[in-house]
């Protein structure tokens, strides 16, 4: 059974692609992206735990 670790991070709208690509390069998979009232999104990521 795979064990997961999780990360929650704000995503600034003007740099969203760069931020998401950086997480992806580090092995994080985007689970969901939720809009926040402050105008930036909140990203939830997961990756297999080591």
mmCIF file of N, CA and C in Angstrom:
data_model
loop_
_atom_site.group_PDB
_atom_site.id
_atom_site.type_symbol
_atom_site.label_atom_id
_atom_site.label_comp_id
_atom_site.label_asym_id
_atom_site.label_seq_id
_atom_site.Cartn_x
_atom_site.Cartn_y
_atom_site.Cartn_z
ATOM 1 N N UNK A 1 0.840 -1.175 0.000
ATOM 2 C CA UNK A 1 0.000 0.000 0.000
ATOM 3 C C UNK A 1 0.890 1.245 0.000
ATOM 4 N N UNK A 2 0.605 2.178 -0.886
ATOM 5 C CA UNK A 2 1.392 3.404 -0.988
ATOM 6 C C UNK A 2 1.059 4.354 0.155
ATOM 7 N N UNK A 3 2.104 4.865 0.791
ATOM 8 C CA UNK A 3 1.921 5.904 1.801
ATOM 9 C C UNK A 3 2.257 7.232 1.144
ATOM 10 N N UNK A 4 1.459 8.253 1.463
ATOM 11 C CA UNK A 4 1.582 9.551 0.829
ATOM 12 C C UNK A 4 1.999 10.616 1.817
ATOM 13 N N UNK A 5 2.692 11.613 1.307
ATOM 14 C CA UNK A 5 2.908 12.841 2.066
ATOM 15 C C UNK A 5 2.208 13.950 1.297
ATOM 16 N N UNK A 6 1.807 14.988 2.016
ATOM 17 C CA UNK A 6 0.982 16.042 1.428
ATOM 18 C C UNK A 6 1.606 17.407 1.649
ATOM 19 N N UNK A 7 1.281 18.321 0.767
ATOM 20 C CA UNK A 7 1.770 19.692 0.845
ATOM 21 C C UNK A 7 0.620 20.625 0.458
ATOM 22 N N UNK A 8 0.464 21.701 1.185
ATOM 23 C CA UNK A 8 -0.524 22.730 0.865
ATOM 24 C C UNK A 8 0.247 24.027 0.653
ATOM 25 N N UNK A 9 -0.058 24.721 -0.455
ATOM 26 C CA UNK A 9 0.700 25.929 -0.767
ATOM 27 C C UNK A 9 -0.184 26.948 -1.470
ATOM 28 N N UNK A 10 0.054 28.237 -1.198
ATOM 29 C CA UNK A 10 -0.649 29.274 -1.955
ATOM 30 C C UNK A 10 -0.059 29.365 -3.359
ATOM 31 N N UNK A 11 -0.894 29.674 -4.327
ATOM 32 C CA UNK A 11 -0.444 29.836 -5.707
ATOM 33 C C UNK A 11 -0.806 31.257 -6.143
ATOM 34 N N UNK A 12 0.204 32.069 -6.327
ATOM 35 C CA UNK A 12 -0.011 33.443 -6.781
ATOM 36 C C UNK A 12 -0.455 33.411 -8.231
ATOM 37 N N UNK A 13 -1.542 34.081 -8.526
ATOM 38 C CA UNK A 13 -2.131 34.006 -9.864
ATOM 39 C C UNK A 13 -1.174 34.461 -10.963
ATOM 40 N N UNK A 14 -0.331 35.446 -10.700
ATOM 41 C CA UNK A 14 0.565 35.948 -11.737
ATOM 42 C C UNK A 14 1.747 35.014 -12.004
ATOM 43 N N UNK A 15 1.952 34.005 -11.156
ATOM 44 C CA UNK A 15 3.072 33.074 -11.327
ATOM 45 C C UNK A 15 2.612 31.629 -11.200
ATOM 46 N N UNK A 16 1.345 31.360 -11.484
ATOM 47 C CA UNK A 16 0.778 30.027 -11.248
ATOM 48 C C UNK A 16 1.524 28.932 -11.997
ATOM 49 N N UNK A 17 1.768 29.102 -13.276
ATOM 50 C CA UNK A 17 2.428 28.053 -14.063
ATOM 51 C C UNK A 17 3.808 27.740 -13.506
ATOM 52 N N UNK A 18 4.569 28.756 -13.178
ATOM 53 C CA UNK A 18 5.914 28.545 -12.648
ATOM 54 C C UNK A 18 5.872 27.817 -11.297
ATOM 55 N N UNK A 19 4.967 28.223 -10.432
ATOM 56 C CA UNK A 19 4.850 27.593 -9.112
ATOM 57 C C UNK A 19 4.451 26.128 -9.253
ATOM 58 N N UNK A 20 3.429 25.856 -10.067
ATOM 59 C CA UNK A 20 2.974 24.474 -10.241
ATOM 60 C C UNK A 20 4.048 23.617 -10.892
ATOM 61 N N UNK A 21 4.766 24.150 -11.875
ATOM 62 C CA UNK A 21 5.848 23.398 -12.515
ATOM 63 C C UNK A 21 6.975 23.088 -11.538
ATOM 64 N N UNK A 22 7.285 24.035 -10.649
ATOM 65 C CA UNK A 22 8.333 23.788 -9.650
ATOM 66 C C UNK A 22 7.952 22.637 -8.723
ATOM 67 N N UNK A 23 6.702 22.615 -8.273
ATOM 68 C CA UNK A 23 6.258 21.509 -7.427
ATOM 69 C C UNK A 23 6.322 20.198 -8.205
ATOM 70 N N UNK A 24 5.892 20.213 -9.465
ATOM 71 C CA UNK A 24 5.933 19.007 -10.290
ATOM 72 C C UNK A 24 7.348 18.481 -10.472
ATOM 73 N N UNK A 25 8.307 19.361 -10.656
ATOM 74 C CA UNK A 25 9.702 18.945 -10.808
ATOM 75 C C UNK A 25 10.234 18.302 -9.537
ATOM 76 N N UNK A 26 9.663 18.669 -8.403
ATOM 77 C CA UNK A 26 10.065 18.073 -7.124
ATOM 78 C C UNK A 26 9.291 16.801 -6.805
ATOM 79 N N UNK A 27 8.479 16.337 -7.757
ATOM 80 C CA UNK A 27 7.768 15.077 -7.570
ATOM 81 C C UNK A 27 6.371 15.196 -6.988
ATOM 82 N N UNK A 28 5.886 16.424 -6.803
ATOM 83 C CA UNK A 28 4.549 16.627 -6.242
ATOM 84 C C UNK A 28 3.499 16.548 -7.348
ATOM 85 N N UNK A 29 2.407 15.863 -7.057
ATOM 86 C CA UNK A 29 1.266 15.763 -7.974
ATOM 87 C C UNK A 29 0.140 16.658 -7.445
ATOM 88 N N UNK A 30 -0.387 17.517 -8.305
ATOM 89 C CA UNK A 30 -1.480 18.400 -7.913
ATOM 90 C C UNK A 30 -2.748 17.577 -7.720
ATOM 91 N N UNK A 31 -3.358 17.694 -6.553
ATOM 92 C CA UNK A 31 -4.607 16.991 -6.256
ATOM 93 C C UNK A 31 -5.797 17.881 -6.574
ATOM 94 N N UNK A 32 -5.751 19.119 -6.091
ATOM 95 C CA UNK A 32 -6.835 20.065 -6.368
ATOM 96 C C UNK A 32 -6.326 21.488 -6.192
ATOM 97 N N UNK A 33 -7.024 22.403 -6.793
ATOM 98 C CA UNK A 33 -6.719 23.829 -6.706
ATOM 99 C C UNK A 33 -8.006 24.531 -6.303
ATOM 100 N N UNK A 34 -7.974 25.230 -5.162
ATOM 101 C CA UNK A 34 -9.176 25.860 -4.630
ATOM 102 C C UNK A 34 -8.986 27.372 -4.603
ATOM 103 N N UNK A 35 -9.926 28.121 -5.188
ATOM 104 C CA UNK A 35 -9.823 29.585 -5.129
ATOM 105 C C UNK A 35 -9.949 30.083 -3.691
ATOM 106 N N UNK A 36 -9.195 31.103 -3.352
ATOM 107 C CA UNK A 36 -9.314 31.674 -2.015
ATOM 108 C C UNK A 36 -9.912 33.077 -2.124
ATOM 109 N N UNK A 37 -10.555 33.563 -1.085
ATOM 110 C CA UNK A 37 -11.183 34.890 -1.117
ATOM 111 C C UNK A 37 -10.168 36.018 -1.325
ATOM 112 N N UNK A 38 -8.897 35.783 -1.000
ATOM 113 C CA UNK A 38 -7.876 36.812 -1.148
ATOM 114 C C UNK A 38 -7.421 36.977 -2.601
ATOM 115 N N UNK A 39 -7.892 36.134 -3.512
ATOM 116 C CA UNK A 39 -7.550 36.269 -4.912
ATOM 117 C C UNK A 39 -6.527 35.274 -5.413
ATOM 118 N N UNK A 40 -5.787 34.640 -4.534
ATOM 119 C CA UNK A 40 -4.846 33.599 -4.927
ATOM 120 C C UNK A 40 -5.481 32.246 -4.667
ATOM 121 N N UNK A 41 -4.960 31.223 -5.329
ATOM 122 C CA UNK A 41 -5.501 29.882 -5.146
ATOM 123 C C UNK A 41 -4.699 29.130 -4.096
ATOM 124 N N UNK A 42 -5.304 28.094 -3.540
ATOM 125 C CA UNK A 42 -4.635 27.200 -2.617
ATOM 126 C C UNK A 42 -4.498 25.850 -3.318
ATOM 127 N N UNK A 43 -3.259 25.363 -3.413
ATOM 128 C CA UNK A 43 -2.991 24.099 -4.098
ATOM 129 C C UNK A 43 -2.716 23.007 -3.070
ATOM 130 N N UNK A 44 -3.269 21.846 -3.326
ATOM 131 C CA UNK A 44 -3.036 20.652 -2.508
ATOM 132 C C UNK A 44 -2.301 19.635 -3.369
ATOM 133 N N UNK A 45 -1.139 19.193 -2.881
ATOM 134 C CA UNK A 45 -0.286 18.267 -3.615
ATOM 135 C C UNK A 45 -0.080 16.994 -2.799
ATOM 136 N N UNK A 46 0.318 15.922 -3.514
ATOM 137 C CA UNK A 46 0.707 14.683 -2.832
ATOM 138 C C UNK A 46 1.847 14.060 -3.614
ATOM 139 N N UNK A 47 2.622 13.215 -2.911
ATOM 140 C CA UNK A 47 3.655 12.396 -3.539
ATOM 141 C C UNK A 47 3.922 11.207 -2.634
ATOM 142 N N UNK A 48 4.416 10.117 -3.203
ATOM 143 C CA UNK A 48 4.698 8.959 -2.367
ATOM 144 C C UNK A 48 5.723 9.318 -1.289
ATOM 145 N N UNK A 49 5.475 8.849 -0.080
ATOM 146 C CA UNK A 49 6.403 9.088 1.024
ATOM 147 C C UNK A 49 7.622 8.196 0.843
ATOM 148 N N UNK A 50 8.747 8.718 1.252
ATOM 149 C CA UNK A 50 9.981 7.944 1.116
ATOM 150 C C UNK A 50 10.221 7.058 2.302
#
